[in-house]
Short mmCIF file of C-alpha atoms and ligand atoms in Angstrom, two decimals:
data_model
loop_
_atom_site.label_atom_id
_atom_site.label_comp_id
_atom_site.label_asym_id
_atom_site.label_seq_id
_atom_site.Cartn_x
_atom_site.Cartn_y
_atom_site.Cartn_z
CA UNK A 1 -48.51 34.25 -31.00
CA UNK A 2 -46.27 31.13 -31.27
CA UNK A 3 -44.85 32.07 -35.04
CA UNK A 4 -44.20 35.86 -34.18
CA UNK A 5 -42.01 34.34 -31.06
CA UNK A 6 -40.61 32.17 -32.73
CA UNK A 7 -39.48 34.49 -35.34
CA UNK A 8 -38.26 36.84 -33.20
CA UNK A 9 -36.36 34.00 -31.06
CA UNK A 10 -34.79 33.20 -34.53
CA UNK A 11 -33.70 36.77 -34.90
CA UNK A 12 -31.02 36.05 -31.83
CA UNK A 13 -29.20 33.42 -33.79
CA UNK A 14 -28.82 35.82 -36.85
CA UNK A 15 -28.06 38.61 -35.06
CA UNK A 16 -24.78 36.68 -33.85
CA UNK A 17 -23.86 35.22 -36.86
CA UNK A 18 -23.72 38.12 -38.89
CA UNK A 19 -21.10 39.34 -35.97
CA UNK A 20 -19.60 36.13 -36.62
CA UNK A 21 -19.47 36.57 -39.96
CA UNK A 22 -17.99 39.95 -39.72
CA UNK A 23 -15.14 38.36 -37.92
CA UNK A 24 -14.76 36.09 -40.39
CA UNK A 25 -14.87 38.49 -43.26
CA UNK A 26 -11.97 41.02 -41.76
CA UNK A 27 -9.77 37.94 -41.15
CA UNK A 28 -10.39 36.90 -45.00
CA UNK A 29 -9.58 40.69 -45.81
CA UNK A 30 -6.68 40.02 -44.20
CA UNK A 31 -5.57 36.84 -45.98
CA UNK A 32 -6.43 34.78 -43.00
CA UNK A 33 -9.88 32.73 -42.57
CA UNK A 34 -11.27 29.95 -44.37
CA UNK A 35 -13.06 29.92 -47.33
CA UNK A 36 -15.30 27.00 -46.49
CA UNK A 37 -16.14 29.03 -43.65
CA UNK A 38 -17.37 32.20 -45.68
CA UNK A 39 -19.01 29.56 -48.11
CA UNK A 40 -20.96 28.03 -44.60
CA UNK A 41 -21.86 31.29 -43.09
CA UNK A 42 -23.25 32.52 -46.45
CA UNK A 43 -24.79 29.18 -46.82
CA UNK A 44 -26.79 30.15 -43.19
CA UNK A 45 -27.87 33.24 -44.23
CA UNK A 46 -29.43 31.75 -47.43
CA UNK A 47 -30.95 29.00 -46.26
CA UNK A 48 -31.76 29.58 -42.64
CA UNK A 49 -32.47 33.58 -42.73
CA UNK A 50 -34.34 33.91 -46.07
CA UNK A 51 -35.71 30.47 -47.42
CA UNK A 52 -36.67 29.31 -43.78
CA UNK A 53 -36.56 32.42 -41.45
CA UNK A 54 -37.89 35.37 -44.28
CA UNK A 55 -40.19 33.05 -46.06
CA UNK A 56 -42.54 32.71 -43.53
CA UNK A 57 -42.67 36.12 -42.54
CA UNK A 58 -43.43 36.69 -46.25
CA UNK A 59 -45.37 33.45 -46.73
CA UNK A 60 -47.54 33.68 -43.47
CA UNK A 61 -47.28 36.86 -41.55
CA UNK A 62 -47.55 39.22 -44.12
CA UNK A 63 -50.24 37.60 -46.01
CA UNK A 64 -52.29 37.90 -42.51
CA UNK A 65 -51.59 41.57 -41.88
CA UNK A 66 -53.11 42.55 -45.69
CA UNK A 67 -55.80 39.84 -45.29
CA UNK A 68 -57.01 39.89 -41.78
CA UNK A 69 -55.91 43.44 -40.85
CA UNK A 70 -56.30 45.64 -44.49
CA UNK A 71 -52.35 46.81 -43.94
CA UNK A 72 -51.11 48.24 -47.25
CA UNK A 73 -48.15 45.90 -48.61
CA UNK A 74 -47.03 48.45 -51.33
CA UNK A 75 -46.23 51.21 -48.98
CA UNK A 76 -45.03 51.43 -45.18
CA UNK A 77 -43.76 48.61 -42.68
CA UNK A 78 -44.67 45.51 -44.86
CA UNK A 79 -42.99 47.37 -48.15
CA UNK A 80 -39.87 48.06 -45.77
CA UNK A 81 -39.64 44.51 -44.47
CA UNK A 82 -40.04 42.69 -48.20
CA UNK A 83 -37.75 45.59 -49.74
CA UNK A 84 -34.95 44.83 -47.44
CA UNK A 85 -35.28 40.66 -47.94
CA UNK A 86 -35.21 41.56 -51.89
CA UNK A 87 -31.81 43.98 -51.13
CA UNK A 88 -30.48 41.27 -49.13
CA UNK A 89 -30.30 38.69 -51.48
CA UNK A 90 -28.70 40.73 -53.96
CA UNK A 91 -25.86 41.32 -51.62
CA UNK A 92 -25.69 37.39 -50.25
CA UNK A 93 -25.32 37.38 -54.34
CA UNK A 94 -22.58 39.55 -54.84
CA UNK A 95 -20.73 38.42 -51.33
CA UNK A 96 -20.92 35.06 -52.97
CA UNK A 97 -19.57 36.37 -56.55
CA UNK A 98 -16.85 37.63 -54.40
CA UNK A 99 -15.97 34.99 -52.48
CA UNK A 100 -15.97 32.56 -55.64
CA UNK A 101 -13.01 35.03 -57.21
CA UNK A 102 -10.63 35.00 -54.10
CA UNK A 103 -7.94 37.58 -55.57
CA UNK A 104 -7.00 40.56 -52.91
CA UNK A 105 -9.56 43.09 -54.11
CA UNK A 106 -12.41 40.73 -54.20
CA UNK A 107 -11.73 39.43 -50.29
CA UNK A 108 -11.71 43.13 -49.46
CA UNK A 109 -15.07 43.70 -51.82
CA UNK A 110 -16.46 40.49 -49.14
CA UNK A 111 -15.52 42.43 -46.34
CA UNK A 112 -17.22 45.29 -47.40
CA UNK A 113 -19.94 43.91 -48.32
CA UNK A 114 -20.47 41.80 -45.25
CA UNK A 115 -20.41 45.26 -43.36
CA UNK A 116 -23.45 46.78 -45.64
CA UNK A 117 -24.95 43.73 -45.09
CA UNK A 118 -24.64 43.09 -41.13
CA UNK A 119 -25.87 46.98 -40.56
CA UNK A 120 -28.77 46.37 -43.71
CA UNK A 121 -29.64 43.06 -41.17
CA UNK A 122 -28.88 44.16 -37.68
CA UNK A 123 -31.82 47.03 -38.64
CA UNK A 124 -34.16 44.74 -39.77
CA UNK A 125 -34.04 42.53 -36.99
CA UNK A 126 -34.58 45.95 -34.52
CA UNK A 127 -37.34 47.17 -36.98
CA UNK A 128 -38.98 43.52 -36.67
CA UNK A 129 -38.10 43.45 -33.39
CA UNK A 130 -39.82 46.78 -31.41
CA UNK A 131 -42.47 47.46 -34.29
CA UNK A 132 -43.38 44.88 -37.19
CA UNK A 133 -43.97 41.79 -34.98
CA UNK A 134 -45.11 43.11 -32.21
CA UNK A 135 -47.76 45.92 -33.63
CA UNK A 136 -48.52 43.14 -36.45
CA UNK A 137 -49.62 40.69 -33.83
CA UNK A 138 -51.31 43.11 -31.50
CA UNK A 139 -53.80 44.33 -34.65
CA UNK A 140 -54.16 40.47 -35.58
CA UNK A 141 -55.39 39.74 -32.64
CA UNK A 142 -57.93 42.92 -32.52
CA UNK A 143 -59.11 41.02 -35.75
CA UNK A 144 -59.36 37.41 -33.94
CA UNK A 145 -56.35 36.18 -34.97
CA UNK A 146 -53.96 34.57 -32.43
CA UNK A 147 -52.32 32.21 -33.80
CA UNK A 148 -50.71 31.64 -37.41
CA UNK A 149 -48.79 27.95 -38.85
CA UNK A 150 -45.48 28.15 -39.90
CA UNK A 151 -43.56 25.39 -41.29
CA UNK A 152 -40.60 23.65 -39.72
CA UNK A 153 -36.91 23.54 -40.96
CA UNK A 154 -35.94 20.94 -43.61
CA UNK A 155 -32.73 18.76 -43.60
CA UNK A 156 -30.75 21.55 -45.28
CA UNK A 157 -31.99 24.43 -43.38
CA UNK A 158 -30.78 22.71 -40.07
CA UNK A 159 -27.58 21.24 -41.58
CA UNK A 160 -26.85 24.97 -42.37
CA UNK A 161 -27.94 26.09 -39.00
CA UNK A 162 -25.72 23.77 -37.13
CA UNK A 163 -22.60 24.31 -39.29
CA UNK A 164 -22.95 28.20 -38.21
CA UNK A 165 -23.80 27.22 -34.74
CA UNK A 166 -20.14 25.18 -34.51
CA UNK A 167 -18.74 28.39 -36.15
CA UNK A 168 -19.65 30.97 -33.68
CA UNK A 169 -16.55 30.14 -31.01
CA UNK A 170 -14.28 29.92 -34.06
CA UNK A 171 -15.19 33.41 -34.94
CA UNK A 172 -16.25 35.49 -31.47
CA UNK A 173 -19.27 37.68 -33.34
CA UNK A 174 -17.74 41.57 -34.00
CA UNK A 175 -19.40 45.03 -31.81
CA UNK A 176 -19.76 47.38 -34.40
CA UNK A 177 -18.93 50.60 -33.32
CA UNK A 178 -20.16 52.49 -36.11
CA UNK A 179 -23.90 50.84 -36.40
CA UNK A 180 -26.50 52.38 -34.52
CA UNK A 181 -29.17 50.27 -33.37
CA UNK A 182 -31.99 50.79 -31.40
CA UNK A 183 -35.83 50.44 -31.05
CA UNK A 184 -38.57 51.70 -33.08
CA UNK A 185 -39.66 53.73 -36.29
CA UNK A 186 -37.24 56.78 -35.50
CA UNK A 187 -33.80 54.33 -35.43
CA UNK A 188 -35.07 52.48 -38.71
CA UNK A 189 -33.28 53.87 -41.54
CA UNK A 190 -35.91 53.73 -44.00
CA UNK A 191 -38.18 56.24 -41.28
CA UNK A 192 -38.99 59.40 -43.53
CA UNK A 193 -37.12 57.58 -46.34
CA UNK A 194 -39.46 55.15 -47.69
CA UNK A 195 -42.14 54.90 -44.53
CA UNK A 196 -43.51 58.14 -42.87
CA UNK A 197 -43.65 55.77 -39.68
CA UNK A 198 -45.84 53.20 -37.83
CA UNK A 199 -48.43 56.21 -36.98
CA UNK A 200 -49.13 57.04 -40.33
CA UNK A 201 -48.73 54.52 -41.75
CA UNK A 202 -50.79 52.01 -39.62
CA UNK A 203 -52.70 54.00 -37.13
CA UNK A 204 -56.84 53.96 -37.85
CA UNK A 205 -59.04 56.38 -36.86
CA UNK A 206 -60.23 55.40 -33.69
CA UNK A 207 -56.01 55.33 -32.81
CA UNK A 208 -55.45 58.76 -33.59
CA UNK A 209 -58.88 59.78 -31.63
CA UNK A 210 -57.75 57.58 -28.49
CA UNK A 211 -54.61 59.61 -28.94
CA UNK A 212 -56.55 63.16 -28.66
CA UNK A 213 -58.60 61.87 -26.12
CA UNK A 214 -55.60 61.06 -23.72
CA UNK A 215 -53.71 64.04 -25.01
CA UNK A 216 -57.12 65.70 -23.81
CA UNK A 217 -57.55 64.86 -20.57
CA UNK A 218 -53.99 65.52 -19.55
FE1 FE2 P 1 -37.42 39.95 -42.16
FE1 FE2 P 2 -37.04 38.38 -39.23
#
């Protein structure tokens, strides 16, 4: 499906500018970096991760799964994914309260919240990655759907795509030690939190009999 590819090709981009971003957040912590900078990378992750990038995985995708497929979007993967956009804006919010202040404390309150926020992220994009998109598309198409129309960028979603773009050799994008990332439900941190998983959460009947059946003739 053209939009889940495309979404997921997005999800490169972001992935390096929130290392990027990271960069630039320790070096602010530090006294150094630029605040334009901050202001453009925060700038990105407004207008080219949630008004372009999350709004039509909100707008489009998810409205498919509950239409087309019957997925629940008050429990399970799609109450994960919208939960986490809603979490992240609060704390592009307070970054940007922080950033607006620029006394000591407050450029080490950006720096810590630009790590919640890279880890919150970096998950997301791995949840959406190995489970959301692709199980979402794969039960779409069992219902006949295979393809889905997203819009394209505006002016300002570019503009704020290119201006993190020029950033990224400024700021060489940070390797977390200390987030672990992986694929699938068991490396998503709201697994046995908030979802009991994509099997029971998503699975139908005639999955969980398929399941016996193999388990069966083993
Ligand atoms: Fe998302
Ligand atoms: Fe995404």
């Amino acid at each position: 499906m053209k939009l889940a590819d495309e979404l997921i090709a997005e999800h490169e981009l972001i992935d390096r500018a929130l290392g990027a971003f990271r960069t630039w957040a320790q070096a602010w912590a530090r006294g150094e970096g630029e605040v334009a900078h901050g202001r453009a990378f925060l700038t990105f992750f407004q207008r080219w991760a949630h008004d372009f990038h999350h709004a039509r995985e909100e707008d489009v995708f998810v409205p498919a799964l509950v239409a087309e497929v019957s997925l629940p979007r008050e429990r399970g993967p799609i109450a994960v994914i919208l939960d986490d956009h809603v979490v992240m804006g609060r704390l592009r919010a307070a970054m940007t309260d922080s950033l607006d202040r620029d006394d000591a404390g407050s450029r080490q309150r950006v720096d810590e919240l630009a790590r919640e926020f890279s880890h919150r992220l970096w998950h997301h994009l791995d949840a959406e990655n190995s489970v959301f998109f692709p199980e979402g598309v794969e039960r779409l198409r069992k219902r006949g759907v295979y393809e889905l129309e997203g819009r394209g960028p505006t002016a300002d979603e570019l503009e704020a795509k290119r201006a993190v773009e020029a950033l990224l050799e400024r700021y060489p994008p940070l390797r977390d030690a200390t987030v672990y990332r992986g694929d699938g439900c068991v490396m998503c941190p709201a697994y046995n939190e908030t979802c009991r998983g994509l099997e029971r959460e998503w699975w139908t009947e005639s999955e969980w009999d398929e399941l016996s059946q193999r388990l069966g003739s083993d």
